[in-house]
mmCIF file of C-alpha atoms and ligand atoms in Angstrom:
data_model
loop_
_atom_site.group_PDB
_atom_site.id
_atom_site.type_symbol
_atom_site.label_atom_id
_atom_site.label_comp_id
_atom_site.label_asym_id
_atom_site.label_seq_id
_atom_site.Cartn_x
_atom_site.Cartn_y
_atom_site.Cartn_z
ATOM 1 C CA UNK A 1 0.000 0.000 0.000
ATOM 2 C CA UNK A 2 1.455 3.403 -1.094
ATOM 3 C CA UNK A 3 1.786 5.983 1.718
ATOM 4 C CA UNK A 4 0.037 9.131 0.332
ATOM 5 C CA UNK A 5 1.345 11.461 2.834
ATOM 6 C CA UNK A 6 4.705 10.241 1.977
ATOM 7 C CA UNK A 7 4.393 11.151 -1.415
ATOM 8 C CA UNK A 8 2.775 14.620 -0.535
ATOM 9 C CA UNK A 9 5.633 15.622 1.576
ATOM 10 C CA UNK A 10 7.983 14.878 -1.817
ATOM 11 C CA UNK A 11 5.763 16.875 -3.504
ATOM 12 C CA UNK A 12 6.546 19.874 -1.343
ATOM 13 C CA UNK A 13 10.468 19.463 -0.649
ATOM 14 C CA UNK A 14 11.847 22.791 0.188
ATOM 15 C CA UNK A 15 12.184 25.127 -2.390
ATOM 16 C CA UNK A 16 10.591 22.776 -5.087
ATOM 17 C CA UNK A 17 6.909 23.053 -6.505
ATOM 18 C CA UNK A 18 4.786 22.349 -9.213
ATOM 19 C CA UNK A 19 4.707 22.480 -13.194
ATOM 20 C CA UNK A 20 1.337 22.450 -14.664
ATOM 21 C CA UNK A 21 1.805 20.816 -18.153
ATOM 22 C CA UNK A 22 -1.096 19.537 -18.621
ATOM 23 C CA UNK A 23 -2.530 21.499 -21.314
ATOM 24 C CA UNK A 24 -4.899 18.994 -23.250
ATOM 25 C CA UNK A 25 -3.831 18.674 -26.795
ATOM 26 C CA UNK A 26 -6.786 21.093 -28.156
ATOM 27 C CA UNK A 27 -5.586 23.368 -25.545
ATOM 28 C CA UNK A 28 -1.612 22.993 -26.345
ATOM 29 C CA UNK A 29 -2.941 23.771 -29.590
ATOM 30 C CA UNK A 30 -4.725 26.563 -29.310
ATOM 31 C CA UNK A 31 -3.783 28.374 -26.147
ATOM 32 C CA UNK A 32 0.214 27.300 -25.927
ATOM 33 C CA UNK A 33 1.299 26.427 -29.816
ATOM 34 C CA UNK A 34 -1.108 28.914 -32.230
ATOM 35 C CA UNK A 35 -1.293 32.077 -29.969
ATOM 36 C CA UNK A 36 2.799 32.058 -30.805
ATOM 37 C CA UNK A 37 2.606 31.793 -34.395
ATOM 38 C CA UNK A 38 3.692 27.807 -33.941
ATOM 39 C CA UNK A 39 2.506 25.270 -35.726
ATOM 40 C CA UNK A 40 -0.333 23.252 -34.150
ATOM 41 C CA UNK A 41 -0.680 19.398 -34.032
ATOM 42 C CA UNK A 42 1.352 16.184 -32.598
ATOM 43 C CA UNK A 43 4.600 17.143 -33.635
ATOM 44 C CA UNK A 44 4.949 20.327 -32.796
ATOM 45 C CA UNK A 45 3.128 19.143 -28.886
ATOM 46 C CA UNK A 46 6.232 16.654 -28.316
ATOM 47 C CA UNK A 47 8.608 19.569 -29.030
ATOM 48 C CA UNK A 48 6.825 22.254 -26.833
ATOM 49 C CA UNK A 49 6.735 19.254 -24.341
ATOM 50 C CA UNK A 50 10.511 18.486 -24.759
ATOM 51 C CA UNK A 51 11.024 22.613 -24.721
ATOM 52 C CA UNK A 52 9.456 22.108 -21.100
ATOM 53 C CA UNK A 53 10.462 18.778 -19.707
ATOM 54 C CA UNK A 54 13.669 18.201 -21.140
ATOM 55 C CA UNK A 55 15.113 21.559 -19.858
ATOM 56 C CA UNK A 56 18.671 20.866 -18.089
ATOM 57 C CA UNK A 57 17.917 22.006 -14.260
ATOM 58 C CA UNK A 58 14.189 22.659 -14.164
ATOM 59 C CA UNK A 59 14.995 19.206 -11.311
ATOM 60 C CA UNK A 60 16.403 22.169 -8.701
ATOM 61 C CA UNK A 61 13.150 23.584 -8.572
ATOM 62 C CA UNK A 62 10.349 21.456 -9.582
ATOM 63 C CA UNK A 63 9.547 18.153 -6.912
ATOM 64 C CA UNK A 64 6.695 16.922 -9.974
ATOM 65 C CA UNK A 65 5.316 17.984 -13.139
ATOM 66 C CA UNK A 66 1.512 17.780 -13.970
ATOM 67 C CA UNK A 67 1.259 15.938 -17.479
ATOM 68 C CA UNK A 68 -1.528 15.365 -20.026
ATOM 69 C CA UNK A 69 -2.221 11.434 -21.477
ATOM 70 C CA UNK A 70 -0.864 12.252 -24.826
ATOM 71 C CA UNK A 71 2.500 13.390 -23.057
ATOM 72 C CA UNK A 72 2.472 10.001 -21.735
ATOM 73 C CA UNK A 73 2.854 8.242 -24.926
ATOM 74 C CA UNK A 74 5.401 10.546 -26.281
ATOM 75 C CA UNK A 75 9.278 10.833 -26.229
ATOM 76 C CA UNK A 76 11.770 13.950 -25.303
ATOM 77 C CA UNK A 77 13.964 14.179 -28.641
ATOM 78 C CA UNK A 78 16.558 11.878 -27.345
ATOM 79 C CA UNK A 79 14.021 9.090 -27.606
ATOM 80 C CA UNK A 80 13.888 8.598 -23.699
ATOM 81 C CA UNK A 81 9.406 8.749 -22.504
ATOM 82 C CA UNK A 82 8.797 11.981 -20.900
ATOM 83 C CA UNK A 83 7.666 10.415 -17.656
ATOM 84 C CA UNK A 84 10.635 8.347 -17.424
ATOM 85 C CA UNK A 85 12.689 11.433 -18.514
ATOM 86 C CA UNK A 86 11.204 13.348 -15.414
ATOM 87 C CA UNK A 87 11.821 10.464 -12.916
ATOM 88 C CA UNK A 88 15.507 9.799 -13.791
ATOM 89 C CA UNK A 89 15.798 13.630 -12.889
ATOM 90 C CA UNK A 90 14.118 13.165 -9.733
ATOM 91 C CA UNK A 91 11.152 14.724 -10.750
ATOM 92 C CA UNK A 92 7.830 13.175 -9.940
ATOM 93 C CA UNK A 93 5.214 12.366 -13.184
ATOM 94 C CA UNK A 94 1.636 13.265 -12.311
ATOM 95 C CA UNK A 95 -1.760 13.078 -14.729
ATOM 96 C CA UNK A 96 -4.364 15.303 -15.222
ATOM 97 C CA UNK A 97 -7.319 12.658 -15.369
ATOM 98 C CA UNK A 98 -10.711 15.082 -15.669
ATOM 99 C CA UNK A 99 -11.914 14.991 -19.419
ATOM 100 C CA UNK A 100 -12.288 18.806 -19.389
ATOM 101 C CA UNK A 101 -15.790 21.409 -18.594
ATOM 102 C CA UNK A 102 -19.524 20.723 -20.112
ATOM 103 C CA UNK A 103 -22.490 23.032 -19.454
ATOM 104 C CA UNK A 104 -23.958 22.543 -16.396
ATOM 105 C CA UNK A 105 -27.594 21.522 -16.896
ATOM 106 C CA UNK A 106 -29.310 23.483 -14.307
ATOM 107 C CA UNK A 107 -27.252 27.232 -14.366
ATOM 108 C CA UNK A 108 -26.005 27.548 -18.540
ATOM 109 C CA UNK A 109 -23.343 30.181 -17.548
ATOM 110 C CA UNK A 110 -21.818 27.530 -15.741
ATOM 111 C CA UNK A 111 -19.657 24.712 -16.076
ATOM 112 C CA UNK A 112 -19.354 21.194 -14.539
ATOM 113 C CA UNK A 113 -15.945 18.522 -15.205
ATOM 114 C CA UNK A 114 -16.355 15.336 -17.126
ATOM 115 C CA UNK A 115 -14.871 11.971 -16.818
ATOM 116 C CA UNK A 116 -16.064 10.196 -14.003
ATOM 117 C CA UNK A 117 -17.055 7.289 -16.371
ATOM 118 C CA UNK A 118 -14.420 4.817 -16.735
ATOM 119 C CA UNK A 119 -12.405 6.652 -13.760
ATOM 120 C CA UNK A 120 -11.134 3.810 -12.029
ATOM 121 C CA UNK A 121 -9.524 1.865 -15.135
ATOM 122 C CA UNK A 122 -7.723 4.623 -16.134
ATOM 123 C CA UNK A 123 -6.400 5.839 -13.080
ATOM 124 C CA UNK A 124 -4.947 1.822 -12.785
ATOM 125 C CA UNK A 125 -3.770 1.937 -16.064
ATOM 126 C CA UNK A 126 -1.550 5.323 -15.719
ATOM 127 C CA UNK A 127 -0.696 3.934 -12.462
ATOM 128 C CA UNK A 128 0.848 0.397 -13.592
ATOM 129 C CA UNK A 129 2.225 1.713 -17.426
ATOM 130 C CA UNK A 130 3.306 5.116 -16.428
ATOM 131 C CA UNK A 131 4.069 4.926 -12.866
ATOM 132 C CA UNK A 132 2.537 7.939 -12.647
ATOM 133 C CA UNK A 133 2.032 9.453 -8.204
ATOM 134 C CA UNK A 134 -0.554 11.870 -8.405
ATOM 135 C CA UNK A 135 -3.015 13.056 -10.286
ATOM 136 C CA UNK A 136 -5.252 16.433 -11.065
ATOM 137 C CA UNK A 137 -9.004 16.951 -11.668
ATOM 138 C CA UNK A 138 -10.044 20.660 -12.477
ATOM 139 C CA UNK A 139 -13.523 22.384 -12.274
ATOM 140 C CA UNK A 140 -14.045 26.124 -12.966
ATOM 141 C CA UNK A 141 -15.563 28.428 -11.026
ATOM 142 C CA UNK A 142 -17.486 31.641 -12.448
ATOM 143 C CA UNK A 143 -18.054 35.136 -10.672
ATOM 144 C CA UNK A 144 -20.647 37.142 -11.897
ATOM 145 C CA UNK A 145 -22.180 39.886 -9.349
ATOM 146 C CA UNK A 146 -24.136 37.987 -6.692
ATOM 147 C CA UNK A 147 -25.810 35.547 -8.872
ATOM 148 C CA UNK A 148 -22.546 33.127 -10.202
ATOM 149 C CA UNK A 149 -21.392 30.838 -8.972
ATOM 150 C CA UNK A 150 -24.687 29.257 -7.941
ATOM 151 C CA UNK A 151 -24.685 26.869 -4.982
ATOM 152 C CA UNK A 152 -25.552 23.714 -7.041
ATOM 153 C CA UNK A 153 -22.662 24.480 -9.138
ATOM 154 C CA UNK A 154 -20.289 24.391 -6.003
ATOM 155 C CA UNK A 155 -22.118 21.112 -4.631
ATOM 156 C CA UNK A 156 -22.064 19.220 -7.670
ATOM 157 C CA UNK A 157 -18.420 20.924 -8.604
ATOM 158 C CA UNK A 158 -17.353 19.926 -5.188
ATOM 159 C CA UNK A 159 -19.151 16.237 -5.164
ATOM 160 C CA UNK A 160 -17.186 15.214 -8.329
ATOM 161 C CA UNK A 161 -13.709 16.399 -7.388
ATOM 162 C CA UNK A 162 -14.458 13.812 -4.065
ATOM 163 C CA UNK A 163 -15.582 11.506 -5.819
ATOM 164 C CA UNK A 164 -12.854 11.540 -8.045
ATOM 165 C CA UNK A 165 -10.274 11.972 -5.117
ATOM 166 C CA UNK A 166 -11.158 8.537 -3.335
ATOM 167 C CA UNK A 167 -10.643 6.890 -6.711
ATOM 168 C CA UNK A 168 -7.304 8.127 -7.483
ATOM 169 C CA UNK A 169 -6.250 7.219 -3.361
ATOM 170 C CA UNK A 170 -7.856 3.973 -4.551
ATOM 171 C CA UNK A 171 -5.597 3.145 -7.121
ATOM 172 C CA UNK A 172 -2.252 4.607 -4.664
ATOM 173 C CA UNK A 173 -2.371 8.110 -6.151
ATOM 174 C CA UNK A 174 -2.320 11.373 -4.470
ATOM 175 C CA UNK A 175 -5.269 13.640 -5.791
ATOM 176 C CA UNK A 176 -4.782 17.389 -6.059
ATOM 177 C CA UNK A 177 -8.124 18.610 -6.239
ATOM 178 C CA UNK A 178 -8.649 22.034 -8.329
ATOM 179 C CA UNK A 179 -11.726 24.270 -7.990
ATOM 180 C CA UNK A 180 -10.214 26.996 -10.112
ATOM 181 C CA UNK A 181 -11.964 29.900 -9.371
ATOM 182 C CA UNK A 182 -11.855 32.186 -12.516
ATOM 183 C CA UNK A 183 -10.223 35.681 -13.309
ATOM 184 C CA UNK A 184 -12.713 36.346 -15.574
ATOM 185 C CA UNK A 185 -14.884 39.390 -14.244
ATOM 186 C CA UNK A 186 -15.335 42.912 -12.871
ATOM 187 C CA UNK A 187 -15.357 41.116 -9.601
ATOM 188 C CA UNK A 188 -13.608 42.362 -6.171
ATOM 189 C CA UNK A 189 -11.256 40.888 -4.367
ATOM 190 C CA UNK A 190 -13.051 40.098 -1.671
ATOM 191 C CA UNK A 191 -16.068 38.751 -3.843
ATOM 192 C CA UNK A 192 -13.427 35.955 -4.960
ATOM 193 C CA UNK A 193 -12.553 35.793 -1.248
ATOM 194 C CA UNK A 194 -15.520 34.683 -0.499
ATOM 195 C CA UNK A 195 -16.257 32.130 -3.021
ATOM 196 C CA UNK A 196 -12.952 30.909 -2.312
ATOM 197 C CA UNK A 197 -14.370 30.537 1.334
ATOM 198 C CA UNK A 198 -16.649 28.928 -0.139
ATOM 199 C CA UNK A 199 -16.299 26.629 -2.347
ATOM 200 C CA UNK A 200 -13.228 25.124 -0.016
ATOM 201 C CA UNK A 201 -16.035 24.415 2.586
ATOM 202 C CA UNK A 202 -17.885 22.758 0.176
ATOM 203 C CA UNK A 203 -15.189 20.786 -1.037
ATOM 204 C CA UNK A 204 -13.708 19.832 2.327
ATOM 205 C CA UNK A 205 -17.612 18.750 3.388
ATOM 206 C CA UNK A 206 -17.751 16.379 0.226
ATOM 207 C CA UNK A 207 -14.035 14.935 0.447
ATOM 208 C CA UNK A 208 -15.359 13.870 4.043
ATOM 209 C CA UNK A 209 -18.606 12.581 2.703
ATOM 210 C CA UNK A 210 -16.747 10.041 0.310
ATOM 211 C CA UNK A 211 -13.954 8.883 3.143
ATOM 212 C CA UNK A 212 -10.982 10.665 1.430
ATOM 213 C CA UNK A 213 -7.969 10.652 3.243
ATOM 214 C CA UNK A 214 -7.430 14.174 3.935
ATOM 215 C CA UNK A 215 -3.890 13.794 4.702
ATOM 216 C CA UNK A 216 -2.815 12.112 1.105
ATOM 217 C CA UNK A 217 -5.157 15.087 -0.302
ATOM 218 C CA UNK A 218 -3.552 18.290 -2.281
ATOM 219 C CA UNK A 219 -5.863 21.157 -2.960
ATOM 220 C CA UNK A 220 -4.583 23.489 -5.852
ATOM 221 C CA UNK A 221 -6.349 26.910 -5.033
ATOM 222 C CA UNK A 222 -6.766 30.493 -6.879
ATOM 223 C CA UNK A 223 -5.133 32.970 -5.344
ATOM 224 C CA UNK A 224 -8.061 36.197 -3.788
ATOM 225 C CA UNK A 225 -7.897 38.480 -6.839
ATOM 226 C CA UNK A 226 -9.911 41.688 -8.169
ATOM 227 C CA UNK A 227 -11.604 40.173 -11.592
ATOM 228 C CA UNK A 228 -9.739 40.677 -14.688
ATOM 229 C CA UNK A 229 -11.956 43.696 -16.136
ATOM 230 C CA UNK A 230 -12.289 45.375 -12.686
ATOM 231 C CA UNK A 231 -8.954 47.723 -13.213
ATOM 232 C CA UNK A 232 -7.697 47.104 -10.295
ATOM 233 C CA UNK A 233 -4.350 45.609 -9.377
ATOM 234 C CA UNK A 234 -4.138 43.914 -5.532
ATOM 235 C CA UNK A 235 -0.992 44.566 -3.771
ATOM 236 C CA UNK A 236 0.635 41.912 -2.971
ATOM 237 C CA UNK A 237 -0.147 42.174 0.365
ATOM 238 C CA UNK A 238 -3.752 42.052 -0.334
ATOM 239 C CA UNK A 239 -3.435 39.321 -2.151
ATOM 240 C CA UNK A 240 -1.689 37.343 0.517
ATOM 241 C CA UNK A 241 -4.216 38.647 3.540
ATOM 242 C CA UNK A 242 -7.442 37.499 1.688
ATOM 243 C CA UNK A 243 -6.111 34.397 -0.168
ATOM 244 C CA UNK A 244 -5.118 33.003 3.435
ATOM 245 C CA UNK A 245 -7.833 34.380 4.982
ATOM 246 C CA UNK A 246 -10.264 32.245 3.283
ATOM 247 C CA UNK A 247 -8.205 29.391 3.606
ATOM 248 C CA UNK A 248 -7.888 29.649 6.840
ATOM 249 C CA UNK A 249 -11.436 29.726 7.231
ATOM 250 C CA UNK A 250 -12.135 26.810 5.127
ATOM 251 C CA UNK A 251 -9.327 24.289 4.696
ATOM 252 C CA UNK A 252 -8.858 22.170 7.714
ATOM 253 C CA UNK A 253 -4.861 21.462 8.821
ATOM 254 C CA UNK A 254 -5.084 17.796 7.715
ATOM 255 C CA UNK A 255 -4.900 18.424 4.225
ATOM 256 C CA UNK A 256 -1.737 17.464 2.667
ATOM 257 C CA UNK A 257 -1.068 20.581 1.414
ATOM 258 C CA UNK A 258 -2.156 23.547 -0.861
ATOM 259 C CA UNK A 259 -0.793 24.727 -4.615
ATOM 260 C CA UNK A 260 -1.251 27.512 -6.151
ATOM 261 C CA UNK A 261 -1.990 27.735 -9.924
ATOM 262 C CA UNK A 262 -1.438 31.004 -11.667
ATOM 263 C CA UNK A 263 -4.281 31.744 -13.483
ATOM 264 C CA UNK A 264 -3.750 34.353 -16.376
ATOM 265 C CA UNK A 265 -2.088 36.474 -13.975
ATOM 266 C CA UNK A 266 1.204 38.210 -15.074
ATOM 267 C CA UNK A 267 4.509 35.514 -14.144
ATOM 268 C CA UNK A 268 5.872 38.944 -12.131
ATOM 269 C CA UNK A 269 2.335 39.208 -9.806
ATOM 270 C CA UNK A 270 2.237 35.533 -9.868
ATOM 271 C CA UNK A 271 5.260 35.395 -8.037
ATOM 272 C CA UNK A 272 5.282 38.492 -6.186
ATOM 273 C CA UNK A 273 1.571 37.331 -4.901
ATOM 274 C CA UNK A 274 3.362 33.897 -3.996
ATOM 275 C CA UNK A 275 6.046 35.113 -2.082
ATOM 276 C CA UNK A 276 3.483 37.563 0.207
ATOM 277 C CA UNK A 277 1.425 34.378 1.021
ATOM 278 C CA UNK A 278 4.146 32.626 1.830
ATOM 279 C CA UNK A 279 5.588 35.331 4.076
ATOM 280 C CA UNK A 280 1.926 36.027 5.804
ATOM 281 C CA UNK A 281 2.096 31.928 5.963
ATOM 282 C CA UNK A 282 5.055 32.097 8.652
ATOM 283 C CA UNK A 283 4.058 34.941 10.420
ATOM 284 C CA UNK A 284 0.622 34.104 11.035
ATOM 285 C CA UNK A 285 1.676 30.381 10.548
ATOM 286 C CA UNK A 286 -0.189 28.167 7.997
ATOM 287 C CA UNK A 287 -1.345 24.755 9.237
ATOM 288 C CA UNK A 288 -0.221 23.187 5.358
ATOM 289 C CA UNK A 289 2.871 23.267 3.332
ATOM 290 C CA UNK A 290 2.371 25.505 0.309
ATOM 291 C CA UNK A 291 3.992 25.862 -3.149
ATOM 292 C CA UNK A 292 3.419 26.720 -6.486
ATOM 293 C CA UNK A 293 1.699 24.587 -9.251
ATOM 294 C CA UNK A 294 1.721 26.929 -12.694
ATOM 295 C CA UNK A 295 1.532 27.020 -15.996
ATOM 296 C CA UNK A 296 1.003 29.877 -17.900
ATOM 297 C CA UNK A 297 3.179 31.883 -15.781
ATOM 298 C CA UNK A 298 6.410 29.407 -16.359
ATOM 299 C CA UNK A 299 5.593 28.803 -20.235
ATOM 300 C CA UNK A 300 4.616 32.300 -21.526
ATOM 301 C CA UNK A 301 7.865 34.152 -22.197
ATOM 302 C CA UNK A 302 9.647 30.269 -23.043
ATOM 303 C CA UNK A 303 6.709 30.187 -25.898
ATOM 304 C CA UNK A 304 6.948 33.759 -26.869
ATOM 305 C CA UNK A 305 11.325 32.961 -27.421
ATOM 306 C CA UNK A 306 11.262 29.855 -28.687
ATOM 307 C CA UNK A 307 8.460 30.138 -31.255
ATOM 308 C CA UNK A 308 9.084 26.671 -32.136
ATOM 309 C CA UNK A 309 12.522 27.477 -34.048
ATOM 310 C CA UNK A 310 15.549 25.063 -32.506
ATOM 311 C CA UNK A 311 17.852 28.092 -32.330
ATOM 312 C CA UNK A 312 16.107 29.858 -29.324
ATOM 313 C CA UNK A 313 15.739 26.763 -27.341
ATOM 314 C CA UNK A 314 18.196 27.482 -25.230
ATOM 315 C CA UNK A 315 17.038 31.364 -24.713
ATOM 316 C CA UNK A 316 13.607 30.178 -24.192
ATOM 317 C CA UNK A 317 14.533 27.403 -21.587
ATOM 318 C CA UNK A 318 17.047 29.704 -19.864
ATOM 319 C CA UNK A 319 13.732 32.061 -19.510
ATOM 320 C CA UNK A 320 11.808 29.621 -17.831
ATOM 321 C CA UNK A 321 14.291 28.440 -15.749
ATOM 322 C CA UNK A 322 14.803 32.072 -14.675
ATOM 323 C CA UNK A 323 10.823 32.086 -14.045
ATOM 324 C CA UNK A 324 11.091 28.527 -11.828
ATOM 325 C CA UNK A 325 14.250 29.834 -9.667
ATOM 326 C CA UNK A 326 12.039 32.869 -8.834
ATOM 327 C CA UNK A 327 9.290 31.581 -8.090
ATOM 328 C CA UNK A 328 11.232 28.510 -5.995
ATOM 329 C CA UNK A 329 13.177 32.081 -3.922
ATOM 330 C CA UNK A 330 9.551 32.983 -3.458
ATOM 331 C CA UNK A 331 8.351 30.058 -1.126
ATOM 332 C CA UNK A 332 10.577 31.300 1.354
ATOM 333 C CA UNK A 333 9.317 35.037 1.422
HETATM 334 P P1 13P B 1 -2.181 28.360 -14.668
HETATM 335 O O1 13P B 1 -1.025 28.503 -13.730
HETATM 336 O O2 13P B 1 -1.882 28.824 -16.049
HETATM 337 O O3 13P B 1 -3.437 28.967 -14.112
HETATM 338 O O4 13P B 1 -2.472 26.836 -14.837
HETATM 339 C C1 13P B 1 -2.494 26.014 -13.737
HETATM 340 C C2 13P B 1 -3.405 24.903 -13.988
HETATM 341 O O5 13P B 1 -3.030 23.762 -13.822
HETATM 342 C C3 13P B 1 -4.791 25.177 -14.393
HETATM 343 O O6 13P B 1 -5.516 23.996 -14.426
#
């Protein structure tokens, strides 16, 4: 039997966090690859992939690296699989295992995840071909005014990241559980603060309705922001007060631990937000270990250099490493 909260303490090793490359391959596509004026498809995934994973040093700050099922199946350019690639580096493989958002029936604005069905066989077969130790399931969570996010969209949000937790413990792997809750909006911060608040006590109430093991448990949080269109920029400061306050409020200390993902803010405020919470965190201290899990924040400038030309691979990985060792700096304030 596989001690969860021995792989969630490698998960957080000092200094170390998260890379979320997990992009789907619609999203690689058309988010990561197209956006940059790079070629969309297969090919060019395994080389934005092999940009990422096969980066000499990224294992100084990354403990794991969040991966997609295509990425399984594929190969850095010296032939060796990605996963296996990561783990001879030290770095642990993980798989994104929700099958992306739907409508939700009963509120149209909003959105539930898929891919409950069939759950349990391939969570065992990532496990035994990949050797893959943890796993992510995302929902998305809309603010609009008072009205979104609706509470059956939090309940039945909340019910299927559970249910989907004590499946991947099931099968030995450690579920980080993801409400995002969105950017999008004229939103305050303190409106997010408050559906942070809670949707986390929704989510905590339906992880102990389905017996999950609350210590093997990560849950990968938004940070308390002012919406996207609201023209307002947090401090830092802010940022770190509200983000932990609702935490605080919500997230029991048994949980394994808490990520943060970065959520289409820019990599500088990503990190600068980071490093307040984490200072706030020892002050006033924090119950769980926290680090970073991101994506867009790590990949955007690496994209934006590389443009999928060989000749500014190294310029474009030297760029994300620069990204990683700041944001690694930032976990200890
Ligand atoms: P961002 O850091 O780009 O928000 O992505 C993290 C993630 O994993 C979203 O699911």
């Amino acid at each position: 039997m596989v001690d969860l909260s021995e792989e969630v303490q490698k998960i957080f090793a000092p200094g170390k966090g998260l890379l979320a490359a997990d992009e789907s391959d619609n999203s690689a596509d058309t988010k990561r690859l197209a956006p940059y004026g790079i070629e969309i498809g297969p090919e060019m995934r395994q080389k934005f992939r092999d940009m990422l994973l096969a980066a000499p040093g990224i294992e100084e700050y990354l403990s794991g690296v969040i991966l997609y099922s295509e990425t399984l199946e594929q190969s850095a350019n010296d032939g060796t699989p990605f996963a296996e690639l990561l783990r001879k580096k030290g770095i642990i493989p993980g798989i994104k295992v929700d099958e992306g958002l739907e409508p939700f029936p009963d509120s149209e604005k909003e959105t539930i995840t898929k891919g409950l069905i069939g759950l349990p066989e391939r969570l065992n077969g990532f496990y035994t071909k990949y050797h893959t130790s943890f796993t992510k399931w995302r929902a998305a969570i809309t603010i609009e005014g008072d009205q979104l996010p609706t509470a059956q969209a939090l309940v039945e949000n909340a019910k299927r990241l559970a249910m989907y937790a004590f499946e991947a413990q099931n099968a030995g792997m450690v579920p980080i559980v993801e409400p995002e809750v969105l950017l999008d909006g004229n939103h305050s911060r303190l409106r997010a603060r408050e559906v942070i608040t809670k949707m986390m006590h929704v989510l905590v109430g339906a992880l102990e309705d389905h017996s999950v093991d609350l210590s093997g448990v990560i849950i990968k949080s938004s940070m308390a922001l002012s919406g996207k269109e609201s023209g307002r920029t947090d401090t830092p400061e802010e940022v770190a007060e509200d983000t932990l306050g609702a935490l605080q409020e919500a997230v029991p200390k048994t949980i394994g631990g808490i990520v943060f993902l970065s959520g289409g803010q820019i990599p500088d405020q990503a990190i600068d937000n980071l490093r307040a919470i984490c200072k706030v965190a020892r002050t006033k201290p924090a119950p769980w270990p926290l680090t970073f899990s991101y994506a867009r924040a790590f990949q955007e400038e690496a994209l934006a250099i590389w443009k999928g030309l060989p000749e500014n691979l190294p310029a474009a990985r030297e760029a994300m490493l620069a990204r990683l060792k700041s944001a690694s700096e930032a976990l200890s304030g």
